[in-house]
Each structure stands twice: as structure tokens, then as C-alpha cells.
């Protein structure tokens, strides 16, 4: 799976949009971008995933650049409960059963 | 529907003992994988089971083992516990496995193991 690069930490004011960037410059054509978050002492929570088109669900939006070398996770109206470590992961679309490779992620802190 | 369920949530063991952790996947999911999370190494893949067969294994010693039952429930076992095995052990399930990114992997809340 391709390697990802994320900022170590970010702050965001409560009620504002939180934009979390992820660089995956070596991504290949059949690799999806997945986002998870982990709140302290809990298991990782799935947020969203996409291949090339932008995606939106009830939790967040995922914007993938046209060249697919980077993406941004957007939490539209951040709350204090969104404080967590956010992981960006790229996964091959077929074959194999290798484990997910989690980097260090971005520690997002929502400020009141 | 119910999520991935792991038991026990917390446990303390003595060095040299062995431990068994249990995982019930989301109903209908046939793939179960296990991860270890420590402050120093982060989240690391242990192994994955599908239809009672281990399909892939991470880079862990043979003291770490697992199995999957016909109802997709899984257990992992760590023998001869070491202090360094203290960690959060996470179970994850998906419909058909980690290699197929069309299906999402969902995690349980984990089992906190402390070895003293």
C-alpha cells in the first residue's frame, strides 16, 4: 500500500470546518483513500473512503485532487467530540489480505 | 446492527502467563483481523482470518496465534506473556477481507491487556 503523509497535529475552533490534509503522492490507480479516526482509548472509527471522485456522508466530506496525489477530509462543523487522531490510509482494490498500514495520523484538537 | 464486540475489555496478567481474547464480528462479516496498538509502535497488523483460515500474518512472533470458528467469531492467544505485550488489542471485521477495498473494515473497542 502507498505511504501517506499527514501533519502531526492541528487545531480548529468549535463550529468551524476542520480540513485535514493527506499526501499520497505514490498512490496507484487501483488504490482507495480511507479515513479513520481514533478517540482516546477507543477502537478506530471508519469515516469515509473514495477512489477518485469526491465523497460525502453524514460524518464528513472527502476531496481528492484530480491527480489523486493528495486529499482533504472535511468535518463541516467541528464539535469538541471530534477531537481525535485522524488516519489517512490508502488500500489496494483487489487481491491480498495485507493489514491496514496506519501511520501516526493527525491529532486534531477542537478548541471551544 | 451490533458492531464488532470484543471481550474482555480490560485484563491484567502476569509475565509468563497466557491470555485469550475474543471477538465477535458484525453479523454477516466473514473476515476478522487483529491489530496490536502500543504507544511506541502504533497500530500494527497481527493476522487475518477468513472462513476459519488464516490468510495473512504480520510480523509477530509465534507466541501470537489465533483462530476463527464456523460462525466467524475469532479468538487470539498470546502465550508466555512479556511486559512488552501490554497493549490495546483490536479486532476488525469486514465482509470479505482486507484485500478488497470495496468493503469497509470496522473495528471493535479493543481489549486492554496489562502484563505485570
Tab-separated table of N, CA and C in Angstrom, chain A residues 1-65:
chain	number	residue	atom	x	y	z
A	1	UNK	N	0.837	-1.194	0.000
A	1	UNK	CA	0.000	0.000	0.000
A	1	UNK	C	0.875	1.248	0.000
A	2	UNK	N	0.356	2.328	-0.592
A	2	UNK	CA	1.126	3.562	-0.699
A	2	UNK	C	1.294	4.198	0.662
A	3	UNK	N	2.345	4.984	0.777
A	3	UNK	CA	2.614	5.658	2.035
A	3	UNK	C	1.866	6.982	2.051
A	4	UNK	N	1.447	7.417	3.219
A	4	UNK	CA	0.759	8.699	3.346
A	4	UNK	C	1.522	9.605	4.281
A	5	UNK	N	1.339	10.894	4.100
A	5	UNK	CA	1.954	11.903	4.956
A	5	UNK	C	0.871	12.827	5.455
A	6	UNK	N	0.827	13.011	6.782
A	6	UNK	CA	-0.165	13.880	7.392
A	6	UNK	C	0.525	14.793	8.402
A	7	UNK	N	-0.019	15.989	8.636
A	7	UNK	CA	0.549	16.828	9.699
A	7	UNK	C	0.369	16.142	11.045
A	8	UNK	N	1.287	16.393	11.948
A	8	UNK	CA	1.248	15.744	13.248
A	8	UNK	C	0.047	16.195	14.062
A	9	UNK	N	-0.230	17.487	14.024
A	9	UNK	CA	-1.349	17.990	14.813
A	9	UNK	C	-1.964	19.219	14.155
A	10	UNK	N	-3.206	19.472	14.504
A	10	UNK	CA	-3.934	20.644	14.000
A	10	UNK	C	-4.930	21.090	15.047
A	11	UNK	N	-5.198	22.396	15.043
A	11	UNK	CA	-6.237	22.952	15.898
A	11	UNK	C	-7.364	23.489	15.034
A	12	UNK	N	-8.562	23.467	15.586
A	12	UNK	CA	-9.700	24.038	14.878
A	12	UNK	C	-10.687	24.549	15.920
A	13	UNK	N	-11.319	25.676	15.634
A	13	UNK	CA	-12.307	26.222	16.559
A	13	UNK	C	-13.626	25.474	16.419
A	14	UNK	N	-14.274	25.280	17.554
A	14	UNK	CA	-15.570	24.612	17.550
A	14	UNK	C	-16.546	25.357	16.650
A	15	UNK	N	-17.295	24.594	15.839
A	15	UNK	CA	-18.263	25.194	14.930
A	15	UNK	C	-17.718	25.519	13.556
A	16	UNK	N	-16.393	25.568	13.445
A	16	UNK	CA	-15.788	25.830	12.141
A	16	UNK	C	-15.537	24.520	11.409
A	17	UNK	N	-15.214	24.623	10.122
A	17	UNK	CA	-14.878	23.432	9.351
A	17	UNK	C	-13.430	23.040	9.634
A	18	UNK	N	-13.237	21.761	9.856
A	18	UNK	CA	-11.879	21.243	10.048
A	18	UNK	C	-11.444	20.589	8.737
A	19	UNK	N	-10.311	21.034	8.211
A	19	UNK	CA	-9.800	20.492	6.952
A	19	UNK	C	-8.489	19.764	7.216
A	20	UNK	N	-8.507	18.454	7.055
A	20	UNK	CA	-7.327	17.651	7.349
A	20	UNK	C	-6.702	17.158	6.042
A	21	UNK	N	-5.459	17.577	5.780
A	21	UNK	CA	-4.822	17.176	4.525
A	21	UNK	C	-4.093	15.845	4.640
A	22	UNK	N	-3.934	15.195	3.502
A	22	UNK	CA	-3.174	13.947	3.429
A	22	UNK	C	-2.474	13.888	2.083
A	23	UNK	N	-1.202	13.622	2.117
A	23	UNK	CA	-0.434	13.485	0.885
A	23	UNK	C	-0.186	12.014	0.614
A	24	UNK	N	-0.509	11.575	-0.599
A	24	UNK	CA	-0.270	10.175	-1.002
A	24	UNK	C	0.236	10.185	-2.437
A	25	UNK	N	1.394	10.798	-2.605
A	25	UNK	CA	1.916	11.062	-3.950
A	25	UNK	C	2.254	9.804	-4.737
A	26	UNK	N	2.433	8.667	-4.054
A	26	UNK	CA	2.789	7.433	-4.771
A	26	UNK	C	1.581	6.512	-4.967
A	27	UNK	N	0.400	7.041	-4.787
A	27	UNK	CA	-0.806	6.223	-4.919
A	27	UNK	C	-0.940	5.674	-6.333
A	28	UNK	N	-1.386	4.449	-6.454
A	28	UNK	CA	-1.577	3.854	-7.775
A	28	UNK	C	-3.062	3.868	-8.121
A	29	UNK	N	-3.338	3.560	-9.381
A	29	UNK	CA	-4.684	3.737	-9.896
A	29	UNK	C	-5.763	2.929	-9.220
A	30	UNK	N	-5.420	1.815	-8.617
A	30	UNK	CA	-6.436	0.962	-8.009
A	30	UNK	C	-6.475	1.079	-6.488
A	31	UNK	N	-5.850	2.086	-5.960
A	31	UNK	CA	-5.832	2.267	-4.505
A	31	UNK	C	-6.861	3.306	-4.058
A	32	UNK	N	-7.632	2.921	-3.049
A	32	UNK	CA	-8.613	3.795	-2.456
A	32	UNK	C	-7.981	4.591	-1.320
A	33	UNK	N	-8.563	5.735	-1.027
A	33	UNK	CA	-8.182	6.532	0.138
A	33	UNK	C	-9.238	6.325	1.225
A	34	UNK	N	-8.811	5.901	2.390
A	34	UNK	CA	-9.696	5.682	3.533
A	34	UNK	C	-9.307	6.636	4.667
A	35	UNK	N	-10.298	7.051	5.413
A	35	UNK	CA	-10.060	7.844	6.617
A	35	UNK	C	-10.719	7.162	7.808
A	36	UNK	N	-9.943	7.073	8.883
A	36	UNK	CA	-10.429	6.594	10.166
A	36	UNK	C	-10.058	7.632	11.218
A	37	UNK	N	-10.738	7.588	12.339
A	37	UNK	CA	-10.315	8.390	13.471
A	37	UNK	C	-10.355	7.525	14.716
A	38	UNK	N	-9.547	7.925	15.682
A	38	UNK	CA	-9.469	7.176	16.926
A	38	UNK	C	-9.514	8.155	18.086
A	39	UNK	N	-10.564	8.029	18.841
A	39	UNK	CA	-10.697	8.820	20.068
A	39	UNK	C	-10.011	8.031	21.171
A	40	UNK	N	-9.379	8.728	22.061
A	40	UNK	CA	-8.533	8.105	23.075
A	40	UNK	C	-9.192	6.891	23.712
A	41	UNK	N	-8.431	5.788	23.710
A	41	UNK	CA	-8.823	4.551	24.372
A	41	UNK	C	-9.948	3.797	23.661
A	42	UNK	N	-10.301	4.223	22.452
A	42	UNK	CA	-11.325	3.510	21.702
A	42	UNK	C	-10.745	2.932	20.420
A	43	UNK	N	-11.492	2.038	19.776
A	43	UNK	CA	-11.059	1.494	18.506
A	43	UNK	C	-11.215	2.507	17.381
A	44	UNK	N	-10.453	2.363	16.312
A	44	UNK	CA	-10.588	3.287	15.168
A	44	UNK	C	-12.002	3.247	14.598
A	45	UNK	N	-12.496	4.410	14.237
A	45	UNK	CA	-13.838	4.540	13.677
A	45	UNK	C	-13.743	4.901	12.211
A	46	UNK	N	-14.410	4.145	11.364
A	46	UNK	CA	-14.429	4.437	9.931
A	46	UNK	C	-15.152	5.761	9.701
A	47	UNK	N	-14.583	6.595	8.808
A	47	UNK	CA	-15.232	7.861	8.488
A	47	UNK	C	-15.752	7.847	7.054
A	48	UNK	N	-14.856	7.645	6.101
A	48	UNK	CA	-15.237	7.778	4.699
A	48	UNK	C	-14.142	7.199	3.829
A	49	UNK	N	-14.457	6.858	2.588
A	49	UNK	CA	-13.415	6.451	1.657
A	49	UNK	C	-13.804	6.852	0.235
A	50	UNK	N	-12.814	6.889	-0.662
A	50	UNK	CA	-13.080	7.246	-2.046
A	50	UNK	C	-11.946	6.810	-2.951
A	51	UNK	N	-12.239	6.785	-4.250
A	51	UNK	CA	-11.246	6.380	-5.248
A	51	UNK	C	-10.734	7.586	-6.028
A	52	UNK	N	-11.630	8.267	-6.696
A	52	UNK	CA	-11.209	9.452	-7.449
A	52	UNK	C	-12.222	10.596	-7.347
A	53	UNK	N	-13.465	10.254	-7.141
A	53	UNK	CA	-14.471	11.306	-7.019
A	53	UNK	C	-14.577	11.774	-5.579
A	54	UNK	N	-15.052	12.989	-5.425
A	54	UNK	CA	-15.301	13.491	-4.076
A	54	UNK	C	-16.467	12.727	-3.462
A	55	UNK	N	-16.414	12.509	-2.167
A	55	UNK	CA	-17.438	11.750	-1.476
A	55	UNK	C	-17.932	12.524	-0.260
A	56	UNK	N	-19.183	12.309	0.078
A	56	UNK	CA	-19.765	12.944	1.261
A	56	UNK	C	-20.679	11.954	1.950
A	57	UNK	N	-20.607	11.939	3.273
A	57	UNK	CA	-21.583	11.169	4.051
A	57	UNK	C	-21.995	12.012	5.250
A	58	UNK	N	-22.679	11.385	6.183
A	58	UNK	CA	-23.210	12.157	7.309
A	58	UNK	C	-22.113	12.660	8.249
A	59	UNK	N	-20.934	12.088	8.157
A	59	UNK	CA	-19.860	12.500	9.045
A	59	UNK	C	-18.951	13.556	8.426
A	60	UNK	N	-18.623	13.385	7.136
A	60	UNK	CA	-17.571	14.208	6.563
A	60	UNK	C	-17.654	14.217	5.041
A	61	UNK	N	-16.782	15.046	4.461
A	61	UNK	CA	-16.585	15.053	3.013
A	61	UNK	C	-15.132	14.732	2.720
A	62	UNK	N	-14.913	14.069	1.595
A	62	UNK	CA	-13.565	13.729	1.166
A	62	UNK	C	-13.340	14.337	-0.200
A	63	UNK	N	-12.319	15.191	-0.274
A	63	UNK	CA	-11.970	15.831	-1.539
A	63	UNK	C	-10.645	15.237	-2.004
A	64	UNK	N	-10.645	14.633	-3.187
A	64	UNK	CA	-9.432	14.037	-3.752
A	64	UNK	C	-9.020	14.861	-4.959
A	65	UNK	N	-7.751	15.247	-5.015
A	65	UNK	CA	-7.288	16.057	-6.139
A	65	UNK	C	-7.360	15.257	-7.426
